[in-house]
């Protein structure tokens, strides 16, 4: 795993030992998201949809808009975040 800071960007590069199709299903399908996010996750994992990631035993959550869900790129933008005083709002997460 390679972690670097580029200005205000935080970048993590990692290798996952799984097929591209498997990784895509884990990121771009609600059933797949529920396999690795052990807390409640709800929503539509399609472009234009919203995903709500909750945190166990807490009222905190993050809501993300799905910007892309193609085989080449999965991208979300945080539009609501209650866990870090909103500091993640506007953050883009790209896989």
PDB file of C-alpha atoms in Angstrom:
ATOM      1  CA  UNK A   1       0.000   0.000   0.000  1.00  0.00           C
ATOM      2  CA  UNK A   2       1.275   3.449  -0.952  1.00  0.00           C
ATOM      3  CA  UNK A   3      -0.026   6.476   0.981  1.00  0.00           C
ATOM      4  CA  UNK A   4       0.790  10.038  -0.005  1.00  0.00           C
ATOM      5  CA  UNK A   5      -0.405  13.579   0.556  1.00  0.00           C
ATOM      6  CA  UNK A   6      -0.606  15.913  -2.443  1.00  0.00           C
ATOM      7  CA  UNK A   7      -1.694  19.329  -1.229  1.00  0.00           C
ATOM      8  CA  UNK A   8      -5.154  18.816   0.223  1.00  0.00           C
ATOM      9  CA  UNK A   9      -5.485  15.417  -1.488  1.00  0.00           C
ATOM     10  CA  UNK A  10      -4.955  12.203   0.445  1.00  0.00           C
ATOM     11  CA  UNK A  11      -4.103   9.336  -1.896  1.00  0.00           C
ATOM     12  CA  UNK A  12      -3.956   5.634  -1.073  1.00  0.00           C
ATOM     13  CA  UNK A  13      -2.886   3.184  -3.755  1.00  0.00           C
ATOM     14  CA  UNK A  14      -3.311  -0.494  -3.024  1.00  0.00           C
ATOM     15  CA  UNK A  15      -3.308  -3.776  -4.854  1.00  0.00           C
ATOM     16  CA  UNK A  16      -6.269  -6.063  -4.314  1.00  0.00           C
ATOM     17  CA  UNK A  17      -5.863  -9.729  -5.167  1.00  0.00           C
ATOM     18  CA  UNK A  18      -9.170 -10.219  -6.918  1.00  0.00           C
ATOM     19  CA  UNK A  19     -10.467  -9.953 -10.434  1.00  0.00           C
ATOM     20  CA  UNK A  20     -11.479  -6.543 -11.756  1.00  0.00           C
ATOM     21  CA  UNK A  21     -15.072  -7.806 -12.018  1.00  0.00           C
ATOM     22  CA  UNK A  22     -15.130  -8.911  -8.364  1.00  0.00           C
ATOM     23  CA  UNK A  23     -13.790  -5.573  -7.130  1.00  0.00           C
ATOM     24  CA  UNK A  24     -16.297  -3.691  -9.291  1.00  0.00           C
ATOM     25  CA  UNK A  25     -19.203  -5.687  -7.818  1.00  0.00           C
ATOM     26  CA  UNK A  26     -17.965  -4.934  -4.287  1.00  0.00           C
ATOM     27  CA  UNK A  27     -17.948  -1.183  -5.027  1.00  0.00           C
ATOM     28  CA  UNK A  28     -20.757  -0.693  -7.538  1.00  0.00           C
ATOM     29  CA  UNK A  29     -23.532  -2.918  -6.195  1.00  0.00           C
ATOM     30  CA  UNK A  30     -25.357  -2.491  -2.891  1.00  0.00           C
ATOM     31  CA  UNK A  31     -25.043  -6.241  -2.183  1.00  0.00           C
ATOM     32  CA  UNK A  32     -21.284  -5.963  -2.720  1.00  0.00           C
ATOM     33  CA  UNK A  33     -20.958  -2.881  -0.507  1.00  0.00           C
ATOM     34  CA  UNK A  34     -22.707  -4.737   2.310  1.00  0.00           C
ATOM     35  CA  UNK A  35     -20.059  -7.465   2.088  1.00  0.00           C
ATOM     36  CA  UNK A  36     -17.203  -5.188   3.169  1.00  0.00           C
ATOM     37  CA  UNK A  37     -18.927  -2.299   5.005  1.00  0.00           C
ATOM     38  CA  UNK A  38     -19.974  -4.056   8.195  1.00  0.00           C
ATOM     39  CA  UNK A  39     -22.272  -1.238   9.263  1.00  0.00           C
ATOM     40  CA  UNK A  40     -25.592  -0.450   7.559  1.00  0.00           C
ATOM     41  CA  UNK A  41     -25.318   0.849   4.004  1.00  0.00           C
ATOM     42  CA  UNK A  42     -28.383   1.855   1.991  1.00  0.00           C
ATOM     43  CA  UNK A  43     -29.159   3.435  -1.320  1.00  0.00           C
ATOM     44  CA  UNK A  44     -28.664   3.097  -5.058  1.00  0.00           C
ATOM     45  CA  UNK A  45     -25.129   2.348  -6.270  1.00  0.00           C
ATOM     46  CA  UNK A  46     -25.832   3.584  -9.816  1.00  0.00           C
ATOM     47  CA  UNK A  47     -24.720   6.848 -11.426  1.00  0.00           C
ATOM     48  CA  UNK A  48     -26.831   9.638  -9.953  1.00  0.00           C
ATOM     49  CA  UNK A  49     -27.848   7.490  -6.981  1.00  0.00           C
ATOM     50  CA  UNK A  50     -27.033   8.141  -3.350  1.00  0.00           C
ATOM     51  CA  UNK A  51     -25.397   5.868  -0.803  1.00  0.00           C
ATOM     52  CA  UNK A  52     -25.772   6.247   2.956  1.00  0.00           C
ATOM     53  CA  UNK A  53     -23.021   4.686   5.062  1.00  0.00           C
ATOM     54  CA  UNK A  54     -23.953   4.386   8.728  1.00  0.00           C
ATOM     55  CA  UNK A  55     -21.829   3.667  11.773  1.00  0.00           C
ATOM     56  CA  UNK A  56     -22.823   0.978  14.260  1.00  0.00           C
ATOM     57  CA  UNK A  57     -24.206   2.140  17.612  1.00  0.00           C
ATOM     58  CA  UNK A  58     -24.103   5.773  16.455  1.00  0.00           C
ATOM     59  CA  UNK A  59     -26.291   8.382  14.786  1.00  0.00           C
ATOM     60  CA  UNK A  60     -23.344   9.353  12.585  1.00  0.00           C
ATOM     61  CA  UNK A  61     -23.475   8.733   8.846  1.00  0.00           C
ATOM     62  CA  UNK A  62     -22.115   9.819   5.483  1.00  0.00           C
ATOM     63  CA  UNK A  63     -24.178  10.273   2.324  1.00  0.00           C
ATOM     64  CA  UNK A  64     -22.489  10.122  -1.062  1.00  0.00           C
ATOM     65  CA  UNK A  65     -23.661  10.784  -4.596  1.00  0.00           C
ATOM     66  CA  UNK A  66     -22.522   8.173  -7.110  1.00  0.00           C
ATOM     67  CA  UNK A  67     -20.723  10.104  -9.851  1.00  0.00           C
ATOM     68  CA  UNK A  68     -19.557   7.053 -11.803  1.00  0.00           C
ATOM     69  CA  UNK A  69     -20.105   3.309 -11.554  1.00  0.00           C
ATOM     70  CA  UNK A  70     -18.432   1.998 -14.689  1.00  0.00           C
ATOM     71  CA  UNK A  71     -16.064  -0.955 -15.019  1.00  0.00           C
ATOM     72  CA  UNK A  72     -13.187   1.548 -15.292  1.00  0.00           C
ATOM     73  CA  UNK A  73     -14.071   3.905 -12.453  1.00  0.00           C
ATOM     74  CA  UNK A  74     -16.288   4.079  -9.398  1.00  0.00           C
ATOM     75  CA  UNK A  75     -16.497   7.578  -7.939  1.00  0.00           C
ATOM     76  CA  UNK A  76     -18.505   9.060  -5.099  1.00  0.00           C
ATOM     77  CA  UNK A  77     -18.807  12.612  -3.751  1.00  0.00           C
ATOM     78  CA  UNK A  78     -19.622  13.134  -0.069  1.00  0.00           C
ATOM     79  CA  UNK A  79     -22.674  15.405   0.243  1.00  0.00           C
ATOM     80  CA  UNK A  80     -23.464  14.893   3.936  1.00  0.00           C
ATOM     81  CA  UNK A  81     -21.215  13.874   6.815  1.00  0.00           C
ATOM     82  CA  UNK A  82     -22.124  13.931  10.481  1.00  0.00           C
ATOM     83  CA  UNK A  83     -19.093  12.084  11.867  1.00  0.00           C
ATOM     84  CA  UNK A  84     -16.312  14.603  11.338  1.00  0.00           C
ATOM     85  CA  UNK A  85     -18.101  17.931  11.717  1.00  0.00           C
ATOM     86  CA  UNK A  86     -18.837  17.878   8.015  1.00  0.00           C
ATOM     87  CA  UNK A  87     -15.181  18.063   6.971  1.00  0.00           C
ATOM     88  CA  UNK A  88     -15.658  15.282   4.389  1.00  0.00           C
ATOM     89  CA  UNK A  89     -18.429  17.171   2.541  1.00  0.00           C
ATOM     90  CA  UNK A  90     -17.229  17.842  -1.004  1.00  0.00           C
ATOM     91  CA  UNK A  91     -14.636  15.055  -0.860  1.00  0.00           C
ATOM     92  CA  UNK A  92     -14.391  12.852  -3.950  1.00  0.00           C
ATOM     93  CA  UNK A  93     -13.613   9.165  -3.428  1.00  0.00           C
ATOM     94  CA  UNK A  94     -12.401   7.344  -6.502  1.00  0.00           C
ATOM     95  CA  UNK A  95     -11.729   3.647  -7.075  1.00  0.00           C
TER      96      UNK A  95
END
